[in-house]
Amino acid sequence: MTANFQDLAASWGVSTEASKVHQDAYVWDNTLPWSREAKPDIRVKHLSRMKQAGHDVLSLTLGGDRTSSSDAIHKIANERAYYQSHDDKFVLVDSVADIKRAKKENKLAIVFHFQGTNPIESNVQMVDVYYRLGIRHMLMAYNLRNPIGDGCKERVDSGLSHLGVSLVQEMNRVGMVVDCSHTGYNTTMDVMDVSTSPVVFSHSNPKALNDHPRNILDDQIKRCANTGGVVGINGVGIFLGNNDSSTENQIRHVDYLVQMIGSDHVGFGNDHIYAPEETSPSAWNPPAPGDVPWSEIRYTQPEQMPHFTEGLLRKGYSDTDVCKILGGNWLRIAEQVWK
């Protein structure tokens, strides 16, 4: 597609330079919670907003620690059918080549993931099954304990279980990316010791900037980078700090990471809620001290992403580094890990 960057700049409210960088980059949001229960018109509207804001790749949460294997497979089947039947707008991703083709055809590339490992039901052989169905990354535990390890909001953190070691090894073998967001400190450190492939935090922010249980310590961040992995900044106000989901606050977190581990190891996974009226808190996500009520949490919105690009450029980041952060680093991980 030949883009008129002046028109895009006017549409997005950014400079022509920023519009060109944003359009040329692979803009990859690595965490978008997704529900087939949401009203179809909400889904269509939200996906349209993402595309209009310049997104190229979306990784959708299709299950987690509250999801049985039966429910997970039915959910995947429904979502695969939806995107395959709308191939004029979407490319259902099996390979890196699919992502590159989607970019050329001006379509949204759709990736799937799980937020938690309970869909395997303690059978590591399910990893291969889910990979073949499109699951490309899976985080270890969602806030609380499961058979693999402990979550970041669990009372204690005993580290990775024997089953967890086998799971990480199988994910490495199959080509599924190992994801440590929502997972307890000791468990993440064990995971990064065991994994022979890059490990990611798909949507986690530095605890040094906001002391929240969902955020991660500097040594976790450095260890992740040492595996060749990527830390994805999210756009959730209570994790960014002061329930402030502004672009400036998100860039503050990005810059902290870049100064520590370099631009090769930073991405984003906004983790925003596209249908808040159909989403509610649960026992799997206990509030932390100081959290605002669920209904008052603020999230970054799709339309902020061109301004995110503009903000990084104004801060002195090169076009190359901005493109890495927008999605180039997730693309590298896919090229290195997927099989």
Short mmCIF file of C-alpha atoms in Angstrom, two decimals:
data_model
loop_
_atom_site.label_atom_id
_atom_site.label_comp_id
_atom_site.label_asym_id
_atom_site.label_seq_id
_atom_site.Cartn_x
_atom_site.Cartn_y
_atom_site.Cartn_z
CA MET A 1 0.00 0.00 0.00
CA THR A 2 1.25 3.46 -0.88
CA ALA A 3 0.56 5.69 2.10
CA ASN A 4 -0.09 9.41 2.00
CA PHE A 5 1.83 10.30 5.13
CA GLN A 6 0.43 13.82 5.29
CA ASP A 7 -3.10 12.43 5.35
CA LEU A 8 -2.13 9.92 8.03
CA ALA A 9 -0.44 12.64 10.06
CA ALA A 10 -3.61 14.74 9.92
CA SER A 11 -5.78 11.75 10.82
CA TRP A 12 -3.61 10.71 13.75
CA GLY A 13 -2.74 14.20 14.94
CA VAL A 14 1.03 13.65 14.69
CA SER A 15 3.89 14.90 12.55
CA THR A 16 4.53 13.60 9.04
CA GLU A 17 7.79 12.07 10.27
CA ALA A 18 5.97 10.16 13.01
CA SER A 19 3.26 9.01 10.63
CA LYS A 20 5.87 7.60 8.24
CA VAL A 21 7.72 5.72 11.00
CA HIS A 22 4.45 4.42 12.43
CA GLN A 23 3.21 3.25 9.03
CA ASP A 24 6.52 1.65 8.04
CA ALA A 25 6.96 -0.22 11.34
CA TYR A 26 5.40 -3.52 12.34
CA VAL A 27 3.11 -2.20 15.10
CA TRP A 28 2.56 -5.30 17.25
CA ASP A 29 0.39 -5.27 20.39
CA ASN A 30 1.32 -8.52 22.13
CA THR A 31 -1.58 -8.63 24.62
CA LEU A 32 -5.22 -7.95 23.87
CA PRO A 33 -7.67 -9.83 26.15
CA TRP A 34 -10.39 -11.23 23.91
CA SER A 35 -13.85 -12.63 24.48
CA ARG A 36 -16.22 -14.24 21.99
CA GLU A 37 -19.02 -13.37 24.40
CA ALA A 38 -18.67 -9.68 23.58
CA LYS A 39 -21.28 -8.22 21.25
CA PRO A 40 -20.19 -8.70 17.59
CA ASP A 41 -20.54 -5.00 16.84
CA ILE A 42 -18.15 -4.16 19.69
CA ARG A 43 -15.58 -6.61 18.34
CA VAL A 44 -15.82 -5.26 14.80
CA LYS A 45 -15.62 -1.66 15.98
CA HIS A 46 -12.61 -2.32 18.18
CA LEU A 47 -10.65 -4.18 15.53
CA SER A 48 -11.39 -1.35 13.13
CA ARG A 49 -10.06 1.16 15.67
CA MET A 50 -6.86 -0.87 16.04
CA LYS A 51 -6.29 -0.97 12.29
CA GLN A 52 -7.07 2.71 11.82
CA ALA A 53 -4.51 3.53 14.52
CA GLY A 54 -1.84 1.72 12.53
CA HIS A 55 -1.68 -1.66 14.26
CA ASP A 56 -0.38 -4.53 12.12
CA VAL A 57 -0.30 -7.49 14.54
CA LEU A 58 -2.54 -8.32 17.50
CA SER A 59 -1.99 -11.19 19.92
CA LEU A 60 -5.36 -12.17 21.41
CA THR A 61 -5.84 -13.89 24.78
CA LEU A 62 -7.98 -16.98 24.13
CA GLY A 63 -7.70 -18.67 27.52
CA GLY A 64 -5.78 -18.93 30.73
CA ASP A 65 -5.73 -20.43 34.19
CA ARG A 66 -9.53 -20.28 34.40
CA THR A 67 -9.91 -22.24 31.14
CA SER A 68 -10.23 -26.01 30.73
CA SER A 69 -8.72 -27.74 27.71
CA SER A 70 -12.20 -28.37 26.32
CA ASP A 71 -13.21 -24.73 26.63
CA ALA A 72 -9.88 -23.59 25.20
CA ILE A 73 -10.18 -25.77 22.10
CA HIS A 74 -13.76 -24.65 21.46
CA LYS A 75 -12.68 -21.01 21.87
CA ILE A 76 -9.80 -21.44 19.45
CA ALA A 77 -12.07 -23.18 16.95
CA ASN A 78 -14.58 -20.32 17.07
CA GLU A 79 -11.90 -17.67 16.67
CA ARG A 80 -10.13 -19.48 13.83
CA ALA A 81 -13.42 -19.79 11.99
CA TYR A 82 -14.15 -16.08 12.44
CA TYR A 83 -10.83 -14.82 11.08
CA GLN A 84 -10.67 -17.37 8.27
CA SER A 85 -14.13 -16.29 7.14
CA HIS A 86 -13.04 -12.63 7.14
CA ASP A 87 -9.80 -13.03 5.22
CA ASP A 88 -10.42 -9.80 3.34
CA LYS A 89 -9.43 -7.97 6.55
CA PHE A 90 -7.39 -10.45 8.58
CA VAL A 91 -4.56 -12.95 8.25
CA LEU A 92 -4.65 -15.80 10.77
CA VAL A 93 -0.99 -16.30 11.60
CA ASP A 94 0.82 -19.62 11.42
CA SER A 95 4.25 -18.27 10.47
CA VAL A 96 6.37 -15.15 10.29
CA ALA A 97 5.71 -15.13 6.55
CA ASP A 98 2.01 -14.64 7.32
CA ILE A 99 2.81 -11.52 9.33
CA LYS A 100 4.87 -10.07 6.49
CA ARG A 101 2.15 -10.93 3.97
CA ALA A 102 -0.50 -9.24 6.13
CA LYS A 103 1.59 -6.07 6.23
CA LYS A 104 1.92 -6.03 2.45
CA GLU A 105 -1.82 -6.64 2.00
CA ASN A 106 -2.80 -4.01 4.60
CA LYS A 107 -4.57 -6.58 6.78
CA LEU A 108 -4.44 -7.23 10.52
CA ALA A 109 -2.32 -10.24 11.44
CA ILE A 110 -3.93 -12.24 14.26
CA VAL A 111 -1.88 -14.25 16.78
CA PHE A 112 -3.28 -16.27 19.72
CA HIS A 113 -1.94 -16.82 23.25
CA PHE A 114 -2.92 -18.08 26.71
CA GLN A 115 -2.60 -16.17 29.98
CA GLY A 116 -1.81 -19.19 32.12
CA THR A 117 -0.96 -22.85 31.60
CA ASN A 118 -4.03 -24.62 33.01
CA PRO A 119 -5.42 -25.33 29.50
CA ILE A 120 -2.77 -28.05 29.18
CA GLU A 121 -4.32 -29.80 32.24
CA SER A 122 -0.89 -31.00 33.39
CA ASN A 123 -0.22 -32.74 30.06
CA VAL A 124 2.81 -31.15 28.40
CA GLN A 125 1.98 -32.96 25.14
CA MET A 126 -0.88 -30.46 24.74
CA VAL A 127 1.70 -27.79 23.92
CA ASP A 128 2.19 -29.22 20.43
CA VAL A 129 -1.59 -29.44 19.93
CA TYR A 130 -2.13 -25.82 20.91
CA TYR A 131 0.82 -24.65 18.84
CA ARG A 132 -0.71 -26.30 15.76
CA LEU A 133 -3.98 -24.50 16.56
CA GLY A 134 -2.23 -21.12 16.61
CA ILE A 135 -1.17 -20.50 20.22
CA ARG A 136 2.20 -18.79 19.93
CA HIS A 137 2.98 -17.76 23.51
CA MET A 138 1.77 -18.86 26.92
CA LEU A 139 2.47 -17.29 30.29
CA MET A 140 3.30 -19.58 33.19
CA ALA A 141 0.79 -18.58 35.89
CA TYR A 142 -1.95 -15.99 36.12
CA ASN A 143 -1.44 -14.20 39.46
CA LEU A 144 -2.08 -17.28 41.63
CA ARG A 145 -0.65 -20.78 41.95
CA ASN A 146 -1.11 -23.52 39.37
CA PRO A 147 0.69 -26.87 38.84
CA ILE A 148 3.52 -25.10 36.97
CA GLY A 149 4.46 -22.49 39.56
CA ASP A 150 3.26 -19.49 41.50
CA GLY A 151 1.74 -16.24 40.34
CA CYS A 152 2.84 -12.74 41.23
CA LYS A 153 -0.06 -12.25 43.69
CA GLU A 154 0.26 -15.61 45.45
CA ARG A 155 0.95 -15.65 49.21
CA VAL A 156 4.25 -17.50 48.70
CA ASP A 157 6.46 -18.18 45.68
CA SER A 158 7.96 -21.67 45.63
CA GLY A 159 9.35 -21.46 42.11
CA LEU A 160 8.97 -23.71 39.08
CA SER A 161 7.65 -27.22 39.68
CA HIS A 162 9.06 -30.41 38.12
CA LEU A 163 6.09 -30.31 35.74
CA GLY A 164 6.97 -26.70 34.99
CA VAL A 165 10.51 -27.66 33.99
CA SER A 166 9.11 -30.23 31.57
CA LEU A 167 6.65 -27.68 30.22
CA VAL A 168 9.32 -25.06 29.49
CA GLN A 169 11.44 -27.69 27.76
CA GLU A 170 8.50 -28.78 25.62
CA MET A 171 7.62 -25.20 24.72
CA ASN A 172 11.24 -24.69 23.62
CA ARG A 173 11.07 -27.86 21.52
CA VAL A 174 7.77 -26.99 19.85
CA GLY A 175 8.56 -23.30 19.28
CA MET A 176 6.03 -21.70 21.62
CA VAL A 177 7.32 -18.55 23.30
CA VAL A 178 7.68 -18.78 27.10
CA ASP A 179 5.96 -15.81 28.77
CA CYS A 180 6.52 -14.78 32.41
CA SER A 181 3.98 -11.96 32.88
CA HIS A 182 1.69 -12.39 35.91
CA THR A 183 4.14 -14.97 37.29
CA GLY A 184 5.91 -14.97 40.68
CA TYR A 185 9.49 -13.78 41.01
CA ASN A 186 11.11 -17.12 41.92
CA THR A 187 9.12 -18.93 39.26
CA THR A 188 10.20 -16.48 36.56
CA MET A 189 13.85 -16.74 37.56
CA ASP A 190 13.64 -20.55 37.45
CA VAL A 191 11.95 -20.39 34.04
CA MET A 192 14.74 -18.21 32.67
CA ASP A 193 17.33 -20.64 34.04
CA VAL A 194 15.64 -23.59 32.32
CA SER A 195 14.67 -22.09 28.96
CA THR A 196 17.08 -22.40 26.05
CA SER A 197 15.01 -19.97 23.95
CA PRO A 198 14.35 -16.26 24.58
CA VAL A 199 11.84 -15.65 27.38
CA VAL A 200 9.44 -12.69 27.33
CA PHE A 201 7.30 -10.64 29.67
CA SER A 202 4.52 -9.84 27.21
CA HIS A 203 2.90 -7.13 29.35
CA SER A 204 4.84 -6.17 32.49
CA ASN A 205 6.16 -2.84 33.73
CA PRO A 206 9.20 -2.01 35.92
CA LYS A 207 8.50 -2.14 39.63
CA ALA A 208 11.16 0.54 40.23
CA LEU A 209 8.76 3.09 38.72
CA ASN A 210 5.60 1.78 40.40
CA ASP A 211 5.68 -0.73 43.25
CA HIS A 212 2.79 -2.97 42.22
CA PRO A 213 2.73 -6.81 42.48
CA ARG A 214 2.11 -7.06 38.72
CA ASN A 215 5.31 -5.18 37.93
CA ILE A 216 8.77 -6.74 37.75
CA LEU A 217 12.13 -6.08 39.37
CA ASP A 218 15.26 -4.91 37.62
CA ASP A 219 16.98 -8.29 37.96
CA GLN A 220 14.02 -9.99 36.26
CA ILE A 221 14.25 -7.42 33.47
CA LYS A 222 17.99 -7.93 33.03
CA ARG A 223 17.69 -11.71 33.14
CA CYS A 224 14.98 -11.56 30.47
CA ALA A 225 17.22 -9.50 28.21
CA ASN A 226 20.09 -11.91 28.83
CA THR A 227 17.95 -14.73 27.40
CA GLY A 228 17.51 -12.60 24.27
CA GLY A 229 13.96 -11.82 25.31
CA VAL A 230 11.68 -8.78 25.31
CA VAL A 231 9.78 -6.92 28.04
CA GLY A 232 6.46 -5.54 26.80
CA ILE A 233 5.19 -2.39 28.50
CA ASN A 234 1.47 -2.41 29.18
CA GLY A 235 -0.95 0.49 29.26
CA VAL A 236 -2.90 -0.25 32.45
CA GLY A 237 -3.10 2.84 34.63
CA ILE A 238 -2.66 1.10 37.98
CA PHE A 239 0.49 -0.64 36.71
CA LEU A 240 1.90 2.49 35.08
CA GLY A 241 1.25 4.40 38.30
CA ASN A 242 -1.40 6.78 39.69
CA ASN A 243 -3.96 5.18 37.37
CA ASP A 244 -2.40 7.31 34.65
CA SER A 245 -2.66 5.67 31.21
CA SER A 246 -1.27 8.66 29.34
CA THR A 247 1.19 8.22 26.50
CA GLU A 248 3.76 10.19 28.50
CA ASN A 249 3.52 7.80 31.45
CA GLN A 250 3.88 4.78 29.19
CA ILE A 251 6.94 6.30 27.49
CA ARG A 252 8.45 6.91 30.95
CA HIS A 253 8.38 3.14 31.51
CA VAL A 254 9.73 2.40 28.05
CA ASP A 255 12.62 4.80 28.54
CA TYR A 256 13.49 3.24 31.89
CA LEU A 257 13.77 -0.16 30.23
CA VAL A 258 15.75 1.10 27.24
CA GLN A 259 18.28 2.81 29.48
CA MET A 260 18.76 -0.50 31.33
CA ILE A 261 18.61 -3.21 28.66
CA GLY A 262 18.63 -1.41 25.31
CA SER A 263 16.09 -0.94 22.56
CA ASP A 264 16.51 -4.53 21.32
CA HIS A 265 14.63 -5.87 24.33
CA VAL A 266 11.56 -3.61 24.67
CA GLY A 267 8.10 -3.89 23.12
CA PHE A 268 4.53 -3.33 24.17
CA GLY A 269 1.46 -5.35 25.13
CA ASN A 270 -1.16 -2.80 26.06
CA ASP A 271 -3.52 -5.26 27.79
CA HIS A 272 -6.44 -2.90 27.42
CA ILE A 273 -10.05 -3.95 27.83
CA TYR A 274 -12.03 -3.53 24.64
CA ALA A 275 -15.42 -4.40 26.19
CA PRO A 276 -15.35 -3.17 29.81
CA GLU A 277 -19.12 -3.55 30.17
CA GLU A 278 -18.68 -7.30 29.69
CA THR A 279 -15.61 -7.69 31.89
CA SER A 280 -15.59 -8.13 35.66
CA PRO A 281 -12.98 -8.80 38.37
CA SER A 282 -12.41 -12.30 39.66
CA ALA A 283 -10.73 -14.22 42.46
CA TRP A 284 -7.87 -14.90 40.02
CA ASN A 285 -7.01 -11.20 40.03
CA PRO A 286 -7.07 -10.03 43.65
CA PRO A 287 -6.62 -6.27 44.04
CA ALA A 288 -3.36 -4.91 45.39
CA PRO A 289 -3.26 -2.31 48.20
CA GLY A 290 -4.06 1.08 46.75
CA ASP A 291 -5.76 -0.22 43.60
CA VAL A 292 -8.74 1.81 42.42
CA PRO A 293 -12.07 0.00 41.90
CA TRP A 294 -12.12 -2.23 38.81
CA SER A 295 -14.56 0.02 36.99
CA GLU A 296 -12.27 3.05 37.41
CA ILE A 297 -9.08 1.56 35.98
CA ARG A 298 -7.81 3.50 32.97
CA TYR A 299 -6.25 1.90 29.91
CA THR A 300 -4.33 3.21 26.94
CA GLN A 301 -6.49 3.31 23.82
CA PRO A 302 -5.62 2.30 20.24
CA GLU A 303 -5.65 5.91 19.07
CA GLN A 304 -2.74 6.72 21.41
CA MET A 305 -0.27 4.54 19.52
CA PRO A 306 0.70 7.08 16.80
CA HIS A 307 1.31 9.55 19.64
CA PHE A 308 3.46 6.90 21.34
CA THR A 309 5.59 6.86 18.18
CA GLU A 310 5.69 10.66 18.10
CA GLY A 311 6.69 10.80 21.75
CA LEU A 312 9.59 8.40 21.31
CA LEU A 313 10.89 10.36 18.32
CA ARG A 314 10.65 13.64 20.22
CA LYS A 315 12.60 12.05 23.06
CA GLY A 316 15.46 11.47 20.64
CA TYR A 317 14.93 7.83 19.72
CA SER A 318 16.07 6.93 16.21
CA ASP A 319 13.61 5.66 13.60
CA THR A 320 15.28 2.25 13.86
CA ASP A 321 14.89 2.03 17.63
CA VAL A 322 11.27 3.18 17.49
CA CYS A 323 10.49 0.50 14.92
CA LYS A 324 12.06 -2.14 17.18
CA ILE A 325 9.95 -1.06 20.15
CA LEU A 326 6.73 -0.82 18.12
CA GLY A 327 7.00 -4.43 17.01
CA GLY A 328 10.30 -5.25 15.40
CA ASN A 329 11.50 -6.95 18.57
CA TRP A 330 8.41 -9.19 18.73
CA LEU A 331 9.03 -10.06 15.10
CA ARG A 332 12.60 -11.03 15.96
CA ILE A 333 11.39 -13.27 18.79
CA ALA A 334 8.97 -14.98 16.39
CA GLU A 335 11.74 -15.50 13.86
CA GLN A 336 14.00 -16.99 16.52
CA VAL A 337 11.52 -19.19 18.39
CA TRP A 338 8.57 -20.21 16.19
CA LYS A 339 9.00 -23.44 14.22
#
